[in-house]
XYZ file of C-alpha atoms in Angstrom:
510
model
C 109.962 125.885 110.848
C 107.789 123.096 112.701
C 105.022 121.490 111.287
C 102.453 119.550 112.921
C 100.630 118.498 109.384
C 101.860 114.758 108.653
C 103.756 114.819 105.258
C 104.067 111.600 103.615
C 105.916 110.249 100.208
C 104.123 108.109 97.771
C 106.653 105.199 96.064
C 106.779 102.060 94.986
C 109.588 100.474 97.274
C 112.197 101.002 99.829
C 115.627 99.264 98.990
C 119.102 99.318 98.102
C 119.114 99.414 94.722
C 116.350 101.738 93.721
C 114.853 103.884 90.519
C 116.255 107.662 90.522
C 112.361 108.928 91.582
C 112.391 106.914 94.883
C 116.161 107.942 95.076
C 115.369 111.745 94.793
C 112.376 111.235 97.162
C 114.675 110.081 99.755
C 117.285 112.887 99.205
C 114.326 114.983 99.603
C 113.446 113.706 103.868
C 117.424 115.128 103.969
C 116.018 118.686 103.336
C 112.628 118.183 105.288
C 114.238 117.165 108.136
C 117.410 119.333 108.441
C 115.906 122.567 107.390
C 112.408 122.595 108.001
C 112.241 120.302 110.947
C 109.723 117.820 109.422
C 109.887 114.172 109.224
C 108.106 112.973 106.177
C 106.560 109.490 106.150
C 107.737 107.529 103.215
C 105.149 105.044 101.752
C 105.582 102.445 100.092
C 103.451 99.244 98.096
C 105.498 96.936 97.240
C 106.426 94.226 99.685
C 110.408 93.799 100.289
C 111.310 91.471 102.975
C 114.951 93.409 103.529
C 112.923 96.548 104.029
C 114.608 96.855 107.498
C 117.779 96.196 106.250
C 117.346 98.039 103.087
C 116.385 101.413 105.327
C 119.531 101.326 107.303
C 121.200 101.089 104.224
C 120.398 104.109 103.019
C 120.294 105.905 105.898
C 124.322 104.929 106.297
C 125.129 105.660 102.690
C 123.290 109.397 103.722
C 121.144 108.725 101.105
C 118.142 109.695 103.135
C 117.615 111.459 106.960
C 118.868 110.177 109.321
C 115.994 110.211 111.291
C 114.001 108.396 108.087
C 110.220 107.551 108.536
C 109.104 104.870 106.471
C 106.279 102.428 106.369
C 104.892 100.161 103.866
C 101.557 98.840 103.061
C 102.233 95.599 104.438
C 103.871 97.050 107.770
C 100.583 99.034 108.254
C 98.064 96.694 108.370
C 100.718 93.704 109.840
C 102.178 96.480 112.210
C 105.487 95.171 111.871
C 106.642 99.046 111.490
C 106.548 99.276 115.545
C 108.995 96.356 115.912
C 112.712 97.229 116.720
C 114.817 96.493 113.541
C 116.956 94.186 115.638
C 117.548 90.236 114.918
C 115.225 88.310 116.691
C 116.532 84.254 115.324
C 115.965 82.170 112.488
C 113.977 79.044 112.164
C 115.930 76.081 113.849
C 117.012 74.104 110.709
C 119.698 72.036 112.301
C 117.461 68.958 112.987
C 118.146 68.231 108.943
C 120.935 67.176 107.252
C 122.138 70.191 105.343
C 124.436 70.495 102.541
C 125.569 73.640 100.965
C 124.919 74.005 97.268
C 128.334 73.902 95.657
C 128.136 76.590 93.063
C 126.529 79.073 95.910
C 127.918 77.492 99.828
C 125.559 80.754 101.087
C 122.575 78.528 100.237
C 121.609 74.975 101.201
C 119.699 71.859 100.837
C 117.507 70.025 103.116
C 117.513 66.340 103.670
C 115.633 64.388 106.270
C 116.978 60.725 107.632
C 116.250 58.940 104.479
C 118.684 61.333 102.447
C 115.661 62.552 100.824
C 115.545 66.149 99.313
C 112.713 68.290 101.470
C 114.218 71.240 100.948
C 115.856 74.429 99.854
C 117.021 77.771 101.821
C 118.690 80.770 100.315
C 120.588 83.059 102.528
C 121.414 86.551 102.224
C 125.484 86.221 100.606
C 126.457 89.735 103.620
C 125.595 88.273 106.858
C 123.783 84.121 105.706
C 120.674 85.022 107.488
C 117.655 83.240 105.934
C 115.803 85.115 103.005
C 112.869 81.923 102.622
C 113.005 78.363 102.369
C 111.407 76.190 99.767
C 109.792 72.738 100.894
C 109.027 69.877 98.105
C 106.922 67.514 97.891
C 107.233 63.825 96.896
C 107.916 64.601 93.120
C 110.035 67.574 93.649
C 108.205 70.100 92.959
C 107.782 73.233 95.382
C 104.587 73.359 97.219
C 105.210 75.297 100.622
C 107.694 78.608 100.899
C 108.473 80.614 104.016
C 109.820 84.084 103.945
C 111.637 85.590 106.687
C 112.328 89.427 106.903
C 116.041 90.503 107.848
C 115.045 90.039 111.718
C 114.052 86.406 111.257
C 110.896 86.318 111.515
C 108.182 84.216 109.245
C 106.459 87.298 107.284
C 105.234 85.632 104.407
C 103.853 81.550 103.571
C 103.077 81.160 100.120
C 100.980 77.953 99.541
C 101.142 76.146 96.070
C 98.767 74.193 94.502
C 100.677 72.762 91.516
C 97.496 71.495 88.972
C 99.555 71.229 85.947
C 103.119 72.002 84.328
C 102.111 75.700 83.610
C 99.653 77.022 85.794
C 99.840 77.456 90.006
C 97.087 78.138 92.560
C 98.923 80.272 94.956
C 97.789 81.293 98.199
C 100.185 83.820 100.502
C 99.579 84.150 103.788
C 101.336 87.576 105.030
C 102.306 87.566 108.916
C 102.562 89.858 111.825
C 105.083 88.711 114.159
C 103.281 86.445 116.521
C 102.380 84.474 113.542
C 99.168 85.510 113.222
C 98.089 85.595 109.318
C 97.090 89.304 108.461
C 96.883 89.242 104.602
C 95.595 86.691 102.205
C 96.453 86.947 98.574
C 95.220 84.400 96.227
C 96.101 83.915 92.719
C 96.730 81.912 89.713
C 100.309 81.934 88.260
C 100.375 80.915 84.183
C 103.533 80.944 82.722
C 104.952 82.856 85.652
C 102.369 85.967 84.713
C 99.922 85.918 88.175
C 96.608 86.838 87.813
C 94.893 87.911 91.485
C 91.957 86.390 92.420
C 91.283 88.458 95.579
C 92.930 90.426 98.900
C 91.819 89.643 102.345
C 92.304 91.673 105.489
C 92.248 89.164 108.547
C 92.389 91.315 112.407
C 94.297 90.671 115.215
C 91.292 88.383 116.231
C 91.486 86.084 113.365
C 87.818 88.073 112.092
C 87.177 88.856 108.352
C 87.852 92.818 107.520
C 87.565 93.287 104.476
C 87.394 91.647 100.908
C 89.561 93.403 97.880
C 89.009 92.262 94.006
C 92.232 93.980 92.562
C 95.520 95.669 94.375
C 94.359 99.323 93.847
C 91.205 98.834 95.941
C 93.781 97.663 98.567
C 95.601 100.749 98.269
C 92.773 102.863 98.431
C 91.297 101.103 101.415
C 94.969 101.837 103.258
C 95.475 105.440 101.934
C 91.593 106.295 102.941
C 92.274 104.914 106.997
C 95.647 107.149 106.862
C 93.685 109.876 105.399
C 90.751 109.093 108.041
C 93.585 109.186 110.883
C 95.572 112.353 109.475
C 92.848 114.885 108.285
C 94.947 118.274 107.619
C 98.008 115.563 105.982
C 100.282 116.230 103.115
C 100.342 114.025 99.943
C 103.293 114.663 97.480
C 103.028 111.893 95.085
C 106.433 110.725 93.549
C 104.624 107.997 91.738
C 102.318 109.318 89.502
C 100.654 106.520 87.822
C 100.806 104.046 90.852
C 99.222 106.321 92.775
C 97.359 109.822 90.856
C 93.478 108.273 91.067
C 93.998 105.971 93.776
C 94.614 108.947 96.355
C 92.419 111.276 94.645
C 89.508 108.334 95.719
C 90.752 108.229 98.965
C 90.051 111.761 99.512
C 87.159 112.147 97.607
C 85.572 109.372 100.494
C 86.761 111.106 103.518
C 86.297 114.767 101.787
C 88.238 116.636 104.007
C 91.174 118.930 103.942
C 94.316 117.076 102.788
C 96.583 118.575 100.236
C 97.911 116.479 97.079
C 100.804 117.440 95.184
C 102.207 115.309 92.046
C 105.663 115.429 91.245
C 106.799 115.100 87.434
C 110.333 113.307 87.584
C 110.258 113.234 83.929
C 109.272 114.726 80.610
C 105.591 115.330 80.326
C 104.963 114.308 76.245
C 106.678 111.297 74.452
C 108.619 112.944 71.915
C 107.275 116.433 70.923
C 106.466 118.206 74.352
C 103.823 120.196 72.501
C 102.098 117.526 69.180
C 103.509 114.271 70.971
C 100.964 111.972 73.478
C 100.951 112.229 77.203
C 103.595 110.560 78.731
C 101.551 107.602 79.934
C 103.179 107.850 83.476
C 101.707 111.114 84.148
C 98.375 110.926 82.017
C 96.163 110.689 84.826
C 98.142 113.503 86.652
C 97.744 116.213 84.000
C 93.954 114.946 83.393
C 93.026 115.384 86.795
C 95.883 118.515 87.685
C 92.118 120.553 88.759
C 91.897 118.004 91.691
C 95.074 118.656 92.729
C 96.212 120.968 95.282
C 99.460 121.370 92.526
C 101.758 120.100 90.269
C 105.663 120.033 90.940
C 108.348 120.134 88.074
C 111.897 120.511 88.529
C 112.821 123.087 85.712
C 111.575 126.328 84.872
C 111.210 125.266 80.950
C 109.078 122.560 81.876
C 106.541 124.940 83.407
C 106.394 127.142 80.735
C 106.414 123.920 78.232
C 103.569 122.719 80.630
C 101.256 126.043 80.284
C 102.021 126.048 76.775
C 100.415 122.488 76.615
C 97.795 122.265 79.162
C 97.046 125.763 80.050
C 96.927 127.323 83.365
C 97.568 125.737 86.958
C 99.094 125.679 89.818
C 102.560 124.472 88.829
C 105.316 124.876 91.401
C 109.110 124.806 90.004
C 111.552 123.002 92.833
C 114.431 121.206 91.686
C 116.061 118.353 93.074
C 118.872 119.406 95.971
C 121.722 118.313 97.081
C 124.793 118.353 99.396
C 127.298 120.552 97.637
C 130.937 120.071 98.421
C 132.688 123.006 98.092
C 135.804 121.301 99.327
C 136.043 119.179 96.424
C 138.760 117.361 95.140
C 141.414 118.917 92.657
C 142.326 117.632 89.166
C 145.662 116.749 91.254
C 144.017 114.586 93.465
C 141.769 113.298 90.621
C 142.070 110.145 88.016
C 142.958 112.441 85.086
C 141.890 110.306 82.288
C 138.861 108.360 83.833
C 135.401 109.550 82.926
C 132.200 108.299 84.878
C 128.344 107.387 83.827
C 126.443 106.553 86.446
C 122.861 105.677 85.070
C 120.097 102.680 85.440
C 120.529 100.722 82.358
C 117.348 102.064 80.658
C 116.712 102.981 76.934
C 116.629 106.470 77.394
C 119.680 106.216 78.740
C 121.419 105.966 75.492
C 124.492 103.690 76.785
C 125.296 102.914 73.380
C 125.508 106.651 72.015
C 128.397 106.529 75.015
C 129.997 103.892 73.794
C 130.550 105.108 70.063
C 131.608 108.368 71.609
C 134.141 106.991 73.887
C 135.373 104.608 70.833
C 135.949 107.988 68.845
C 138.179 109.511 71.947
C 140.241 106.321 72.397
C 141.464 106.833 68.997
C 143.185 109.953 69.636
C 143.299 109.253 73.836
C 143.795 105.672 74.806
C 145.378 106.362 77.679
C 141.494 107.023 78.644
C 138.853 104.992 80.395
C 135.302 105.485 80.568
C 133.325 103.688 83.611
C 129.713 102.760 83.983
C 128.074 102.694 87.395
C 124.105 101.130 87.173
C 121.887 98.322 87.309
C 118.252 97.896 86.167
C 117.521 96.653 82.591
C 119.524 93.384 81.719
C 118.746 93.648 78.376
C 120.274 96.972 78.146
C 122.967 95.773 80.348
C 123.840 93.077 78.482
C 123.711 95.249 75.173
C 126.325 97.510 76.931
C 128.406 94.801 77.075
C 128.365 93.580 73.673
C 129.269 96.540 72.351
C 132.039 96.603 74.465
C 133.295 93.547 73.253
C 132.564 94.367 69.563
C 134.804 97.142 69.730
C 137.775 95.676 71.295
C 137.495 98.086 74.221
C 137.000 96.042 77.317
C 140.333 97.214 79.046
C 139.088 100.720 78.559
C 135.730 100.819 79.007
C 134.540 98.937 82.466
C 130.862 98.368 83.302
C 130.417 98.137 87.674
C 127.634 97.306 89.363
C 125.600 100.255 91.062
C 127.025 101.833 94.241
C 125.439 103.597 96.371
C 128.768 106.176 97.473
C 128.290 108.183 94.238
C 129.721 111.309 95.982
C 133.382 108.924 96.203
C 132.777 107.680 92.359
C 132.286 111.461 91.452
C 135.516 112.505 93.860
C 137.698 110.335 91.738
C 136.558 111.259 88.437
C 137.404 114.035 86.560
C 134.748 114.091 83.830
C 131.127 112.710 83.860
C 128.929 112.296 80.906
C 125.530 112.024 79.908
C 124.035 110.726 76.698
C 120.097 110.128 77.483
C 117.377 111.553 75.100
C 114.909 112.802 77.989
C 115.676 113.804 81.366
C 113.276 115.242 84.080
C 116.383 117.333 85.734
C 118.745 114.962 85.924
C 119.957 114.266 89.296
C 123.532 112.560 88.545
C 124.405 116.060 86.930
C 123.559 117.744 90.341
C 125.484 114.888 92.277
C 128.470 115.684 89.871
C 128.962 119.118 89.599
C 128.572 119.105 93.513
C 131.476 117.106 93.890
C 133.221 119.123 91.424
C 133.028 116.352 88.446
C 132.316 118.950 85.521
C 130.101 117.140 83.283
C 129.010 116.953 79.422
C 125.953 116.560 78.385
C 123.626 116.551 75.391
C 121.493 119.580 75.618
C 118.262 117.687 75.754
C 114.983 118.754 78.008
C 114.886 118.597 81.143
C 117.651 119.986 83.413
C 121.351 119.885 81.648
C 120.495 123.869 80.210
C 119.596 124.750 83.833
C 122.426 122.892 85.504
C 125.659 123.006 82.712
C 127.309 126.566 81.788
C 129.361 125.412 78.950
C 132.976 126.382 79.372
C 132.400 126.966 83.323
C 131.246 123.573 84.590
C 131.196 121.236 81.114
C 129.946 121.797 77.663
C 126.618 121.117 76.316
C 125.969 119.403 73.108
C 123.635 119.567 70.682
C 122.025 115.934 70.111
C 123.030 113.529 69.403
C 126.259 114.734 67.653
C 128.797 111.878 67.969
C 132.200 113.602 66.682
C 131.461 117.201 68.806
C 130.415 115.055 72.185
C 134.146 113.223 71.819
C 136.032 116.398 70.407
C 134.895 118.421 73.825
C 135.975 115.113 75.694
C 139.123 115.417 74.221
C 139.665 118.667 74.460
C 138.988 118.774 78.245
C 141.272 116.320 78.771
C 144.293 117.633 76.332
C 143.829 121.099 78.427
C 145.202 120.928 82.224
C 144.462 124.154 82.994
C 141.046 124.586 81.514
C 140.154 121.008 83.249
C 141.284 122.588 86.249
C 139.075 125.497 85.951
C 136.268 123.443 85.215
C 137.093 121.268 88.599
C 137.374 123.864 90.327
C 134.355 126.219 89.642
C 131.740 123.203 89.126
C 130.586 123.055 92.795
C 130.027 126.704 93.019
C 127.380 126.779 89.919
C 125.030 124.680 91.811
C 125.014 126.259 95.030
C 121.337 127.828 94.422
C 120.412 124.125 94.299
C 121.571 123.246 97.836
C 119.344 121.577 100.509
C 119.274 125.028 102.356
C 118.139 127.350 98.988
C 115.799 124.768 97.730
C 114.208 124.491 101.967
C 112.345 127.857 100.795
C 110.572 126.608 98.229
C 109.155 123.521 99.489
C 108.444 125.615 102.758
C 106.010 127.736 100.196
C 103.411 125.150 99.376
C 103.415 123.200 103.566
């Protein structure tokens, strides 16, 4: 099918390493554009100057169309989304001596005739292009920083006004390409916590355009012009508390016919989905769900958990989709013994729980290894890791940094896990069982019920029972040809949830 209705994504960011919402947002333009012919517009707020870079990053790793439309807040109203992502040069630097700093050589410092420090640049490690450079003043301290995007060019000036040890006055001046200053941004920065002072819009003309006291008056002001420019468009909001009221304003101003849809990427309630609070990221979405033209969750007992809750509305069910491999690696061709979690480092994410698990199946296994793929919380991270230490297990147990080729990380497995105590669906089982990585799971809500037929494709578990999570580990493992089974059928249980069957749905509500 063809629309002509503009469809845009709302998220925070574009970039390499991203939260699973704007990751499942992005999987989401795959289906849009192969099977219903639409290009959606992902938007974004936060201001990333590898956004080029970043977006050709994904689009290699086929994380998102190939055709992907993106286009932030501060390419809108800088128009720097209409210049060719192609290198353009960096700022001539060579007319100071330069020394590379010895425990990074990808970034240097500055020294003019005199041998006197003026400066600092950090490069990007992949290809040394500059990422800003820091100019100091006669005491050393910074007062002047330039950042270039991954083209070269000068997109942001940030202007300090040092007035004591803890507290900045900062001024950034945001570019367009000519050089021209677009955006103004002034605050003071106490203890590196920034307080805004105010947002200025400056035209092509150097003329005032408007004045903004706080960031979500910005955001309003840019969602009501798109809103103003595309009157029949298509909100689906991935970013619920970022964005719920905000665009609800917007349209409320214009009052015309858009459509807004909020998705729920996770569970509704903290704790008990029926006694428990409002999960504070989608508060405003289930306060205002009468506004809306509907509200999207990704399992079928989340609806009916919903209803339960809130009462009646219009509540769509789509799950996430993927690209399902039916050609899938064998157990043959498979690392027998090594078992994958791929998760953010997060709380929910119960790392530890994995840990204690894996410690219980080295005991009886130790020709097994269990391997963590993430990033995110370094606090979490680094909790990982001590626990790794503390029981003796890091030969066995490896923590990588987060790659983005999850389909090869799944390929070489031959078990994935999952230990979290709230999921909204649960993409990395999806990505798992579609490259034929059977996976267990605690049994929690959402998604590993709807996704994980125990003895088919994995085993669920009630939670958070330690000795029967490591027991069905082991057991997998000790049994080729149930393993084998459970390789070999995994990819086939998820075929409803394929870019193509889920198309229909989201072809329903456009």
């Amino acid at each position: 099918m063809q629309s002509k209705k503009k469809i845009f994504f709302l998220n925070l960011d574009l970039k390499q390493k991203m939260a699973g919402i704007e990751l499942s947002a992005l999987n989401r333009t795959k289906l849009f554009s192969s099977h219903l012919n639409i290009e959606p517009i992902f938007l974004t707020i936060g201001f990333n100057n590898t956004i080029f870079k970043d977006k050709e990053h994904v689009i290699v790793s086929n994380r998102a169309s190939k055709n992907l439309s993106s286009m932030s807040i501060y390419d809108y109203f800088l128009d720097t989304h209409n210049i060719k992502n192609e290198k353009t040069s960096d700022r001539n630097i060579n007319h100071y001596r330069l020394l590379p700093v010895e425990q990074e050589p990808s970034d240097i410092r500055m020294y003019d005739p005199k041998g006197n420090l003026i400066g600092f640049c950090r490069r990007h490690k992949d290809d040394l292009s500059l990422s800003y450079i820091n100019y100091f003043n006669k005491i050393g301290k910074v007062f002047r920083r330039e950042t270039y995007d991954s083209r070269g060019i000068i997109i942001k000036t940030e202007l300090i006004d040092a007035k004591n040890n803890d507290e900045d006055i900062m001024q950034d001046l945001y570019h367009r390409a000519n050089g021209s200053i677009g955006i103004i941004k002034s605050s003071t920065v106490k203890k590196n916590v920034a307080s805004l002072h105010f947002i200025q819009l400056i035209d092509k003309n150097n003329a005032f355009v408007a004045h903004f006291e706080n960031e979500n008056d910005f955001i309003e002001y840019w969602l009501t012009d798109i809103i103003k420019n595309n009157p029949d468009a298509i909100f689906f909001v991935d970013r619920c508390n970022e964005f719920q009221n905000i665009i609800i304003n917007a349209k409320n101003k214009i009052k015309n016919q858009i459509k807004i849809f909020s998705v729920l990427h996770g569970t509704h309630t903290g704790g008990d989905v029926f006694g428990g609070p409002t999960n504070g990221w989608y508060k405003t979405t289930m306060e205002n769900k009468d506004k809306l033209d509907g509200i999207i969750v990704l399992t079928e007992i989340q609806k009916k958990d919903i209803e339960m809750r809130y009462g009646s509305g219009n509540y769509y069910v789509i799950p996430h989709s993927y690209d399902i491999n039916l050609n899938s690696a064998p157990l043959s061709k498979r690392a027998k013994n090594k078992i994958v979690y791929i998760a953010r480092f997060s709380p929910e994410k119960k790392h530890e729980l994995a840990i204690e698990i894996f410690k219980k199946v080295i005991e009886k296994r130790p020709e097994t290894e269990l391997h963590f793929y993430g990033y995110g919380n370094l606090e979490v991270e680094n909790k990982v890791k001590g626990l790794i230490n503390e029981f003796n297990l890091k030969e066995k147990c490896i923590v990588h940094e987060f790659d983005q080729n999850v389909d090869a990380i799944y390929q070489s497995a031959s078990l994935s896990i999952l230990t979290s105590d709230t999921e909204g669906f649960c993409m990395g089982i999806l990505e798992s069982l579609s490259n034929g990585c059977p996976v267990i799971s605690y049994n929690i809500k959402y998604g590993p019920s709807e996704l994980i037929k125990d003895g088919i494709n994995g085993y669920l578990i009630p939670p958070f029972n330690l000795d029967e999570f490591s027991e069905k580990i082991i057991e997998v493992l000790d049994n080729e040809a149930l393993h084998a089974s459970l390789i070999s059928s995994a990819p086939k249980t998820v075929e409803n949830f394929s870019h193509k069957n889920i198309a229909n749905k989201w072809a329903s509500i456009i």
